Coordinates of C-alpha atoms and ligand atoms in Angstrom, one line a residue:
M1 CA 34.2 -64.0 242.6
D2 CA 33.8 -63.5 238.8
I3 CA 30.3 -63.1 237.3
L4 CA 29.5 -62.8 233.6
I5 CA 26.6 -60.4 232.8
T6 CA 24.6 -61.7 229.9
D7 CA 21.0 -61.5 228.7
S8 CA 20.2 -64.5 230.9
T9 CA 21.6 -62.9 234.1
P10 CA 18.7 -62.8 236.6
A11 CA 17.3 -59.3 237.4
S12 CA 18.4 -59.5 241.1
Q13 CA 20.9 -61.7 242.9
T14 CA 22.8 -61.7 246.1
V15 CA 26.2 -63.2 246.6
S16 CA 28.8 -63.3 249.4
A17 CA 32.4 -62.5 248.7
S18 CA 35.3 -60.3 249.7
R19 CA 35.7 -59.2 246.1
V20 CA 33.4 -59.4 243.1
T21 CA 34.0 -58.7 239.4
L22 CA 31.1 -58.3 237.1
N23 CA 32.2 -58.8 233.5
L24 CA 30.0 -56.6 231.3
P25 CA 29.4 -57.4 227.7
R26 CA 30.9 -54.1 226.6
P27 CA 32.2 -51.0 228.3
P28 CA 29.2 -49.0 229.5
R29 CA 28.4 -45.4 228.5
A30 CA 27.9 -43.9 232.0
F31 CA 28.7 -44.6 235.6
Y32 CA 26.8 -43.8 238.8
R33 CA 29.3 -42.7 241.4
H34 CA 28.2 -42.5 245.0
G35 CA 30.3 -40.4 247.3
W36 CA 31.1 -41.6 250.8
Q37 CA 29.5 -39.1 253.1
S38 CA 26.7 -36.5 253.0
W39 CA 28.7 -33.8 251.2
S40 CA 30.5 -36.0 248.7
L41 CA 29.3 -36.1 245.1
A42 CA 26.7 -38.5 243.9
A43 CA 26.1 -38.3 240.1
W44 CA 26.0 -40.1 236.8
T45 CA 29.2 -39.2 234.9
D46 CA 30.9 -40.3 231.7
L47 CA 33.9 -42.6 231.9
S48 CA 36.7 -40.1 231.6
P49 CA 38.6 -39.4 234.8
L50 CA 37.2 -36.5 236.9
P51 CA 39.9 -33.9 237.6
I52 CA 41.1 -34.2 241.2
Q53 CA 38.9 -32.1 243.4
K54 CA 40.7 -29.1 244.9
P55 CA 42.0 -27.9 247.4
D56 CA 43.5 -31.2 248.7
I57 CA 43.3 -29.9 252.3
F58 CA 39.5 -30.5 252.1
H59 CA 39.7 -34.1 250.9
V60 CA 39.3 -35.4 254.5
L61 CA 36.3 -33.1 255.0
Q62 CA 34.5 -33.7 251.7
T63 CA 35.4 -37.1 250.2
D64 CA 36.7 -40.4 251.3
A65 CA 40.3 -39.3 251.4
A66 CA 41.5 -42.9 250.9
Y67 CA 40.1 -42.7 247.3
A68 CA 40.4 -39.0 246.5
R69 CA 43.1 -39.6 243.9
E70 CA 41.6 -42.7 242.2
P71 CA 41.5 -42.0 238.4
L72 CA 38.9 -44.7 237.5
P73 CA 35.2 -44.0 238.1
H74 CA 34.5 -45.3 241.6
G75 CA 32.2 -45.0 244.6
S76 CA 31.4 -46.0 248.1
W77 CA 29.3 -49.2 248.6
V78 CA 27.5 -48.9 245.3
G79 CA 28.2 -48.2 241.7
A80 CA 26.1 -48.7 238.5
A81 CA 27.0 -48.9 234.8
E82 CA 24.7 -47.8 232.1
M83 CA 24.8 -49.9 228.9
D84 CA 24.1 -48.8 225.4
D85 CA 20.5 -50.0 225.5
G86 CA 19.8 -48.0 228.6
R87 CA 19.7 -50.9 231.0
I88 CA 22.0 -50.7 234.0
V89 CA 24.1 -53.1 236.0
L90 CA 24.1 -52.2 239.7
L91 CA 26.6 -53.6 242.1
G92 CA 25.9 -52.6 245.8
A93 CA 27.4 -53.8 249.1
L94 CA 24.9 -54.9 251.8
G95 CA 27.6 -54.3 254.4
M96 CA 30.0 -51.6 255.5
D97 CA 33.6 -50.8 254.5
A98 CA 33.0 -51.5 250.8
H99 CA 34.0 -49.8 247.6
V100 CA 33.2 -50.1 243.9
R101 CA 35.2 -49.2 240.8
L102 CA 34.7 -49.5 237.0
D103 CA 37.8 -50.7 235.0
G104 CA 36.9 -50.8 231.3
S105 CA 34.1 -53.4 231.1
Q106 CA 34.7 -54.8 234.6
L107 CA 32.6 -53.5 237.5
E108 CA 34.5 -54.5 240.6
G109 CA 33.6 -54.3 244.3
W110 CA 35.6 -55.2 247.4
Y111 CA 35.3 -55.1 251.2
E112 CA 38.3 -53.4 252.9
S113 CA 38.4 -56.3 255.3
G114 CA 36.8 -59.7 255.4
E115 CA 33.8 -60.6 253.1
G116 CA 30.2 -59.6 252.9
E117 CA 27.1 -59.6 250.8
W118 CA 26.7 -58.0 247.4
F119 CA 23.5 -57.1 245.7
I120 CA 23.6 -57.3 241.9
H121 CA 20.8 -56.0 239.6
F122 CA 20.6 -56.0 235.8
G123 CA 17.6 -54.0 234.4
V124 CA 16.2 -50.5 234.3
E125 CA 17.3 -47.8 236.7
Q126 CA 13.7 -47.4 238.1
N127 CA 13.9 -51.0 239.4
A128 CA 17.6 -51.3 240.2
F129 CA 17.9 -48.6 243.0
P130 CA 14.6 -49.5 244.7
A131 CA 15.6 -53.2 244.7
Y132 CA 19.0 -52.3 246.3
A133 CA 17.3 -50.0 248.8
Q134 CA 14.9 -52.8 249.8
A135 CA 17.9 -55.2 250.3
L136 CA 19.7 -52.6 252.4
G137 CA 16.6 -51.9 254.4
E138 CA 16.2 -55.6 255.3
R139 CA 19.6 -55.4 256.9
F140 CA 19.8 -51.9 258.3
G141 CA 16.1 -50.9 258.8
F142 CA 13.7 -48.5 257.1
A143 CA 12.7 -44.9 257.6
A144 CA 10.0 -44.1 260.1
A145 CA 6.6 -43.5 258.5
R146 CA 5.9 -40.4 260.5
P147 CA 6.5 -37.1 258.7
A148 CA 9.8 -35.3 259.3
P149 CA 9.6 -32.2 261.5
R150 CA 9.6 -28.8 259.9
I151 CA 12.7 -26.9 261.0
W152 CA 14.0 -23.4 261.3
C153 CA 17.8 -23.6 261.5
S154 CA 20.2 -20.7 262.4
W155 CA 23.1 -21.6 260.1
Y156 CA 22.3 -20.2 256.6
S157 CA 21.4 -16.7 257.7
L158 CA 23.4 -16.1 260.9
Y159 CA 26.2 -18.6 260.5
T160 CA 28.4 -18.5 263.7
L161 CA 27.2 -15.0 264.5
I162 CA 24.4 -16.3 266.8
D163 CA 23.9 -14.9 270.3
E164 CA 21.1 -14.8 272.8
P165 CA 19.4 -11.5 271.9
T166 CA 19.6 -12.2 268.1
L167 CA 18.1 -15.7 268.4
H168 CA 15.3 -14.4 270.8
K169 CA 14.4 -11.7 268.2
V170 CA 14.2 -14.3 265.5
F171 CA 12.2 -16.8 267.5
D172 CA 9.7 -14.1 268.4
G173 CA 9.6 -12.9 264.8
L174 CA 8.6 -16.4 263.5
G175 CA 5.3 -15.9 265.2
D176 CA 2.8 -18.6 264.4
L177 CA 4.6 -20.0 261.3
P178 CA 4.1 -23.8 261.5
F179 CA 7.6 -24.9 262.4
D180 CA 8.0 -28.0 264.7
V181 CA 11.7 -27.4 265.6
L182 CA 13.8 -24.3 266.1
Q183 CA 17.4 -25.5 265.7
V184 CA 20.5 -23.7 267.0
D185 CA 23.5 -24.4 264.8
D186 CA 27.2 -23.9 265.1
G187 CA 28.3 -20.9 267.3
W188 CA 26.9 -21.6 270.8
Q189 CA 29.8 -23.8 272.1
V190 CA 33.0 -22.8 273.9
S191 CA 35.0 -24.9 271.4
L192 CA 34.7 -27.9 269.1
G193 CA 35.0 -30.6 271.8
D194 CA 34.1 -28.3 274.7
W195 CA 30.3 -28.5 274.4
E196 CA 29.2 -25.8 276.9
A197 CA 27.6 -22.4 276.3
N198 CA 30.1 -19.7 275.3
E199 CA 30.0 -16.1 276.5
K200 CA 27.3 -15.2 273.9
F201 CA 24.8 -17.4 275.8
P202 CA 25.2 -16.1 279.4
A203 CA 21.8 -17.6 280.5
G204 CA 23.0 -21.1 279.4
M205 CA 21.7 -23.8 277.1
A206 CA 18.8 -24.9 279.3
A207 CA 17.4 -21.4 279.2
L208 CA 17.8 -21.2 275.4
A209 CA 15.9 -24.5 275.1
D210 CA 13.2 -23.2 277.5
K211 CA 12.8 -20.1 275.3
I212 CA 12.2 -22.2 272.3
K213 CA 9.8 -24.5 274.1
S214 CA 7.9 -21.5 275.3
T215 CA 7.0 -20.8 271.6
G216 CA 5.4 -24.3 271.4
R217 CA 8.2 -26.0 269.5
K218 CA 10.9 -28.5 270.1
A219 CA 14.4 -27.3 270.7
G220 CA 17.1 -28.4 268.3
L221 CA 20.9 -28.3 268.7
W222 CA 23.9 -28.7 266.5
L223 CA 27.0 -30.6 267.7
A224 CA 30.1 -32.2 266.1
P225 CA 30.8 -34.8 268.7
L226 CA 33.3 -37.0 266.8
L227 CA 36.0 -34.4 266.4
A228 CA 37.8 -31.8 268.5
A229 CA 39.8 -28.7 267.8
K230 CA 43.5 -28.9 268.5
S231 CA 43.1 -26.0 271.0
S232 CA 40.1 -27.5 272.8
R233 CA 40.3 -28.6 276.4
L234 CA 39.0 -32.0 275.5
F235 CA 41.9 -32.7 273.1
R236 CA 44.5 -31.2 275.5
E237 CA 43.3 -33.2 278.5
H238 CA 42.6 -36.5 276.6
P239 CA 45.0 -36.8 273.7
D240 CA 44.8 -40.6 274.2
W241 CA 41.1 -40.6 273.0
F242 CA 42.1 -39.5 269.5
L243 CA 43.0 -41.5 266.4
K244 CA 46.6 -41.8 265.4
D245 CA 48.2 -43.0 262.2
E246 CA 50.8 -45.8 261.8
A247 CA 53.6 -43.3 262.5
G248 CA 52.0 -42.2 265.7
K249 CA 50.8 -38.8 264.5
F250 CA 47.3 -37.6 265.2
V251 CA 44.9 -38.3 262.3
S252 CA 43.6 -34.9 261.0
A253 CA 39.8 -34.6 260.8
G254 CA 40.2 -31.6 258.5
F255 CA 41.0 -27.9 258.7
N256 CA 37.9 -25.9 259.5
W257 CA 36.9 -22.9 261.7
G258 CA 40.5 -21.6 261.1
E259 CA 42.2 -24.5 262.8
W260 CA 43.1 -28.2 262.7
T261 CA 40.7 -30.8 264.2
Y262 CA 41.3 -34.4 265.3
A263 CA 39.2 -37.5 265.2
L264 CA 37.7 -39.1 268.3
D265 CA 38.4 -42.9 268.7
T266 CA 34.9 -44.3 269.2
T267 CA 36.4 -47.6 270.4
H268 CA 38.1 -46.0 273.4
P269 CA 36.0 -46.9 276.6
A270 CA 36.6 -43.5 278.2
A271 CA 35.7 -41.6 275.0
Q272 CA 32.6 -43.8 274.7
E273 CA 31.5 -42.8 278.2
W274 CA 32.1 -39.1 277.4
L275 CA 30.0 -39.4 274.2
A276 CA 27.1 -41.0 276.1
A277 CA 27.3 -38.4 278.9
L278 CA 27.3 -35.6 276.3
M279 CA 24.2 -36.9 274.7
K280 CA 22.5 -37.2 278.1
Q281 CA 23.6 -33.6 278.9
V282 CA 22.0 -32.0 275.8
R283 CA 18.8 -33.9 276.4
A284 CA 18.8 -32.7 280.0
W285 CA 19.2 -29.1 278.8
G286 CA 15.9 -29.7 276.9
F287 CA 17.0 -30.3 273.3
D288 CA 15.0 -33.1 271.6
Y289 CA 16.3 -32.6 268.0
L290 CA 20.0 -33.2 267.5
K291 CA 21.9 -32.4 264.4
L292 CA 25.1 -34.3 264.8
D293 CA 27.6 -33.1 262.3
F294 CA 31.1 -33.8 260.9
L295 CA 30.4 -37.5 261.8
Y296 CA 32.8 -38.8 259.1
A297 CA 35.6 -38.1 261.7
G298 CA 34.6 -41.3 263.5
A299 CA 35.2 -43.4 260.3
L300 CA 38.7 -42.2 259.3
R301 CA 41.5 -44.6 258.8
G302 CA 43.8 -44.9 261.9
K303 CA 44.9 -47.0 264.8
R304 CA 42.1 -47.5 267.3
H305 CA 42.0 -48.6 270.9
T306 CA 40.2 -51.7 269.8
E307 CA 41.0 -52.7 266.2
M308 CA 38.1 -53.0 263.9
P309 CA 37.1 -51.9 260.4
R310 CA 36.7 -48.1 260.4
E311 CA 33.0 -48.0 259.5
A312 CA 32.2 -50.6 262.1
A313 CA 34.0 -48.4 264.7
Y314 CA 31.9 -45.4 263.5
R315 CA 28.7 -47.4 263.7
L316 CA 29.6 -48.4 267.3
G317 CA 30.0 -44.7 268.2
L318 CA 26.7 -43.9 266.6
K319 CA 25.0 -46.7 268.5
I320 CA 26.4 -45.4 271.8
M321 CA 25.1 -41.9 271.0
R322 CA 21.7 -43.2 269.9
E323 CA 21.2 -45.2 273.0
A324 CA 22.3 -42.4 275.3
M325 CA 20.0 -39.8 273.6
G326 CA 17.1 -42.1 273.7
A327 CA 14.7 -43.4 270.9
D328 CA 12.4 -40.4 271.5
A329 CA 15.1 -37.9 270.3
Y330 CA 15.1 -36.9 266.6
F331 CA 18.6 -37.5 265.3
L332 CA 19.8 -35.9 262.0
A333 CA 23.2 -37.2 260.9
C334 CA 25.3 -34.7 258.8
G335 CA 28.7 -35.0 257.1
A336 CA 28.0 -38.7 257.7
P337 CA 29.1 -41.8 255.9
I338 CA 25.8 -43.0 254.3
V339 CA 25.5 -46.8 254.7
P340 CA 27.0 -47.0 258.2
S341 CA 24.5 -44.4 259.5
L342 CA 21.4 -46.3 258.3
G343 CA 19.0 -47.6 261.0
L344 CA 20.5 -45.5 263.7
C345 CA 19.5 -41.9 262.7
D346 CA 16.1 -40.5 261.9
A347 CA 17.4 -38.4 259.0
L348 CA 20.5 -38.0 257.0
R349 CA 21.8 -35.0 255.0
V350 CA 22.2 -36.4 251.5
G351 CA 24.1 -33.5 249.8
P352 CA 26.5 -30.7 250.4
D353 CA 25.5 -27.4 252.0
V354 CA 23.3 -25.0 250.1
A355 CA 24.2 -21.4 250.0
G356 CA 22.6 -18.1 248.9
E357 CA 24.4 -18.6 245.6
W358 CA 23.7 -21.0 242.7
E359 CA 27.3 -21.9 242.0
S360 CA 30.7 -20.3 242.5
H361 CA 32.8 -20.2 239.4
R362 CA 36.0 -20.5 241.5
D363 CA 34.8 -23.7 243.3
A364 CA 32.9 -25.3 240.4
V365 CA 35.2 -24.7 237.4
L366 CA 38.6 -23.8 238.8
L367 CA 38.6 -26.1 241.8
Q368 CA 36.3 -28.7 240.2
N369 CA 34.8 -29.1 243.6
P370 CA 31.2 -30.3 243.7
A371 CA 31.1 -30.6 247.5
T372 CA 31.4 -26.9 248.4
P373 CA 28.4 -25.0 249.6
G374 CA 26.0 -23.9 246.8
A375 CA 22.5 -24.5 245.6
R376 CA 23.5 -26.3 242.5
N377 CA 25.9 -28.7 244.2
A378 CA 23.3 -29.5 246.9
I379 CA 20.5 -30.2 244.4
R380 CA 22.7 -32.4 242.1
T381 CA 23.9 -34.8 244.8
T382 CA 20.5 -34.8 246.7
V383 CA 18.5 -35.7 243.6
N384 CA 21.0 -38.5 242.8
R385 CA 20.4 -39.9 246.3
L386 CA 16.6 -39.9 246.3
W387 CA 16.7 -43.7 246.1
L388 CA 17.7 -43.6 249.8
S389 CA 14.3 -42.3 250.9
P390 CA 12.8 -45.7 251.9
L391 CA 15.7 -46.1 254.3
V392 CA 16.0 -42.8 256.1
Q393 CA 14.4 -39.4 256.0
T394 CA 16.5 -37.5 253.4
D395 CA 17.5 -33.9 254.3
P396 CA 18.3 -31.8 251.2
D397 CA 19.3 -28.8 253.4
V398 CA 17.4 -25.6 253.7
A399 CA 15.2 -23.8 251.1
Y400 CA 15.1 -20.0 250.6
F401 CA 12.0 -17.9 250.5
A402 CA 13.2 -14.3 251.0
A403 CA 14.9 -12.5 248.1
K404 CA 17.0 -10.6 250.6
G405 CA 20.3 -12.0 251.8
N406 CA 21.0 -14.2 248.8
S407 CA 21.6 -14.0 245.0
L408 CA 19.3 -16.9 244.0
T409 CA 16.7 -16.2 241.3
V410 CA 13.0 -16.9 241.9
E411 CA 13.4 -20.2 239.8
Q412 CA 16.3 -21.3 241.8
R413 CA 14.5 -20.7 245.1
L414 CA 11.6 -22.7 243.7
L415 CA 13.9 -25.6 242.8
L416 CA 15.1 -25.8 246.4
Q417 CA 11.6 -25.6 247.7
G418 CA 10.5 -28.3 245.3
L419 CA 13.4 -30.5 246.4
A420 CA 12.4 -30.2 250.0
L421 CA 8.8 -31.3 249.1
V422 CA 10.1 -34.3 247.1
C423 CA 12.4 -35.2 250.1
G424 CA 9.6 -34.6 252.5
F425 CA 12.0 -32.7 254.7
K426 CA 11.3 -29.0 255.1
A427 CA 13.7 -26.5 256.6
T428 CA 14.7 -22.9 256.2
S429 CA 17.1 -20.4 257.8
D430 CA 15.3 -17.3 256.5
L431 CA 15.0 -14.5 259.0
P432 CA 11.5 -13.3 259.6
Q433 CA 12.9 -9.7 259.5
W434 CA 14.0 -10.2 255.9
M435 CA 10.7 -11.6 254.6
T436 CA 8.1 -9.5 252.8
P437 CA 4.5 -10.4 253.8
A438 CA 4.1 -12.3 250.5
E439 CA 7.3 -14.3 251.1
R440 CA 6.2 -15.1 254.6
E441 CA 2.9 -16.5 253.2
S442 CA 4.8 -18.6 250.6
L443 CA 6.8 -20.0 253.5
R444 CA 3.6 -20.8 255.4
A445 CA 2.0 -22.5 252.3
F446 CA 5.2 -24.6 251.9
L447 CA 5.2 -25.7 255.5
E448 CA 1.5 -26.6 255.3
D449 CA 1.9 -28.5 252.0
T450 CA 0.9 -32.1 252.2
N451 CA 4.0 -33.4 250.4
E452 CA 2.5 -35.3 247.5
Y453 CA 4.7 -35.6 244.5
R454 CA 5.0 -37.7 241.4
P455 CA 8.1 -38.6 239.4
E456 CA 7.6 -37.7 235.8
G457 CA 10.8 -39.3 234.4
G458 CA 14.4 -38.1 234.3
Y459 CA 15.0 -35.4 236.8
R460 CA 11.4 -34.1 236.5
Y461 CA 8.7 -34.2 239.2
R462 CA 5.2 -32.9 239.7
V463 CA 5.0 -31.3 243.1
A464 CA 1.7 -30.0 244.5
S465 CA 0.3 -28.5 241.4
R466 CA 3.5 -27.5 239.6
R467 CA 6.3 -29.1 237.7
V468 CA 9.8 -29.1 239.0
D469 CA 12.7 -29.9 236.7
F470 CA 16.0 -30.4 238.4
T471 CA 17.9 -31.0 235.1
P472 CA 19.6 -27.5 235.2
A473 CA 21.4 -28.5 238.4
I474 CA 22.6 -32.0 237.3
E475 CA 25.3 -31.5 234.8
L476 CA 28.9 -31.2 236.2
P477 CA 30.7 -27.9 235.5
P478 CA 32.9 -27.8 232.4
R479 CA 36.6 -28.7 232.7
P480 CA 38.9 -25.6 233.0
N481 CA 40.2 -24.2 229.8
K482 CA 43.9 -23.1 229.4
L483 CA 43.7 -19.8 231.2
E484 CA 41.5 -21.4 233.8
S485 CA 44.0 -24.2 234.4
I486 CA 46.5 -21.6 235.4
Q487 CA 44.1 -20.0 237.7
R488 CA 43.2 -23.5 239.0
T489 CA 46.9 -24.0 240.0
I490 CA 47.0 -20.7 241.9
F491 CA 43.7 -21.2 243.7
A492 CA 44.4 -24.8 244.5
A493 CA 47.8 -23.8 246.1
L494 CA 46.2 -20.9 248.0
G495 CA 43.4 -23.1 249.1
N496 CA 45.9 -25.4 250.8
Q497 CA 47.3 -22.6 253.0
P498 CA 45.9 -22.4 256.4
W499 CA 46.6 -18.6 256.5
A500 CA 44.6 -18.1 253.3
L501 CA 41.7 -20.1 254.7
R502 CA 41.8 -18.1 257.9
L503 CA 41.8 -14.8 255.9
L504 CA 38.8 -16.0 253.9
D505 CA 37.0 -16.9 257.1
W506 CA 37.7 -13.5 258.6
M507 CA 36.5 -11.7 255.5
G508 CA 33.3 -13.7 255.4
K509 CA 32.6 -13.0 259.1
R510 CA 33.3 -9.3 258.7
S511 CA 30.8 -8.8 255.9
L512 CA 28.2 -11.0 257.7
K513 CA 28.6 -9.0 260.9
K514 CA 27.4 -5.8 259.1
T515 CA 24.3 -7.7 257.8
V516 CA 23.4 -9.2 261.1
Q517 CA 23.9 -5.9 263.1
R518 CA 21.1 -4.4 261.1
L519 CA 18.6 -7.0 262.4
Ligands
LIG601 C1 28.3 -25.6 260.7 C2 27.9 -26.2 259.4 C3 26.4 -26.4 259.2 C4 26.1 -27.1 257.9 C5 26.9 -28.4 257.9 C6 28.3 -28.1 258.1 O1 34.7 -27.3 254.9 N1 33.7 -27.9 254.5 O2 33.8 -28.7 253.5 C7 32.5 -27.8 255.1 C8 31.4 -28.5 254.7 C9 30.2 -28.4 255.3 C10 30.0 -27.5 256.4 C11 31.1 -26.8 256.8 C12 32.3 -26.9 256.2 O3 28.8 -27.4 257.0 O4 26.6 -29.1 256.7 O5 24.7 -27.4 257.8 O6 25.8 -27.1 260.3 O7 28.6 -27.4 259.3 O8 29.7 -25.4 260.9

């Protein structure tokens, strides 16, 4: 379907088509790209091609690998073009398995299979995104009105170095700080796919949940249910539950934790039963807050037991898990394709991971990778996804309060705290043992804040009684210069080597061990 955009185009319209082309009066000056899953970039960019994000080995993990090499500005489900007069043309799918691309002055959208609805808006940005969100909400559902829980999460201080005594020390140290959930992250399980307590948790997961509940809070747990490590018992015993490509090879769900992972086929009846049983098991242990991570694995391309579009297959898997965990569980989706998760989860991570560092020169400039952990990457993408807040509780990832254990400046820590208040989703991983009394009080004040904020135009907000300006996080890093281009080639090649990634992993763990031992 072809549509001409002129001054008499209505502000909002909805059409049904497998493919739409909007013919703009002139080429626009900027394009809003919206990445596929939580960690993928969302940002306004100019029209020149973005350098391909490196290393390629992470495309599956960080982008929609199917489009990682597309030179034209593009995005998942939605795209918007900014015209010279400041007005924008937004083209957004109201269904799943859809993609958008800008080719000169043509804004095109297509469904990967079949046809579906498209929402088109011509007007100012402040109206376009809320109108699109409203139309999506009518089809997928809206966010709950109740406030999001306040969470302490183990990842950003302890990473995988969690064990029973360390977590007990932390839980005790949190005292009466007003957290609603203490969430145990990656590191408790035998293996990815084998979701049982490992040797660091000899008392078992039910005992850990009991310990948390004895402090008057809900217990939270991290799992990555839609992928499994190659070495896991699950994969070895049930290879037929995993996605294969046309050539019969297992579809990789990415290289992480020093090994290859594979993607669960959410249409396989036995895999579906296993997923439901897993959710019931973690609820029976006593965990009421579930952070389900690396969910993109369920929506990768591949041959399925029952053929269906990939995001429909993903949504089916999510539905099965939601039903099994029960409506009373709080479900945070992470590493998750955005639109297919709406209506089934309580909260959605809407940016890449933060880190105790503003930005890494290697990742930002040399690898041109906006999806790697870092405060700046997390703020940039989250701020560009705030329009999702009517649809789902938006998780911007944790904020930092202590000066110890990170290299963020006071201003940078305040930006992350301000973002949490704007999102209405408050979490931290700070160790009570690392906080000064003043830092602990600032954390308490943050947790008790009533969350009122006011947009003041651009990327500026008034939060509580102060101004927060996210502008310093928004711009994309400069392109590499000549010398940096040479370094880029070297780092990109190294980054594709499993042995180099294992070495980095090992070095990171070693330095972290020293820090945690002193707790
Ligand atoms: C646990 C972590 C934390 C974190 C999640 C997720 O390789 N990667 O691109 C990559 C991206 C994100 C990531 C790990 C690896 O972090 O977002 O909060 O739960 O998993 O492993």
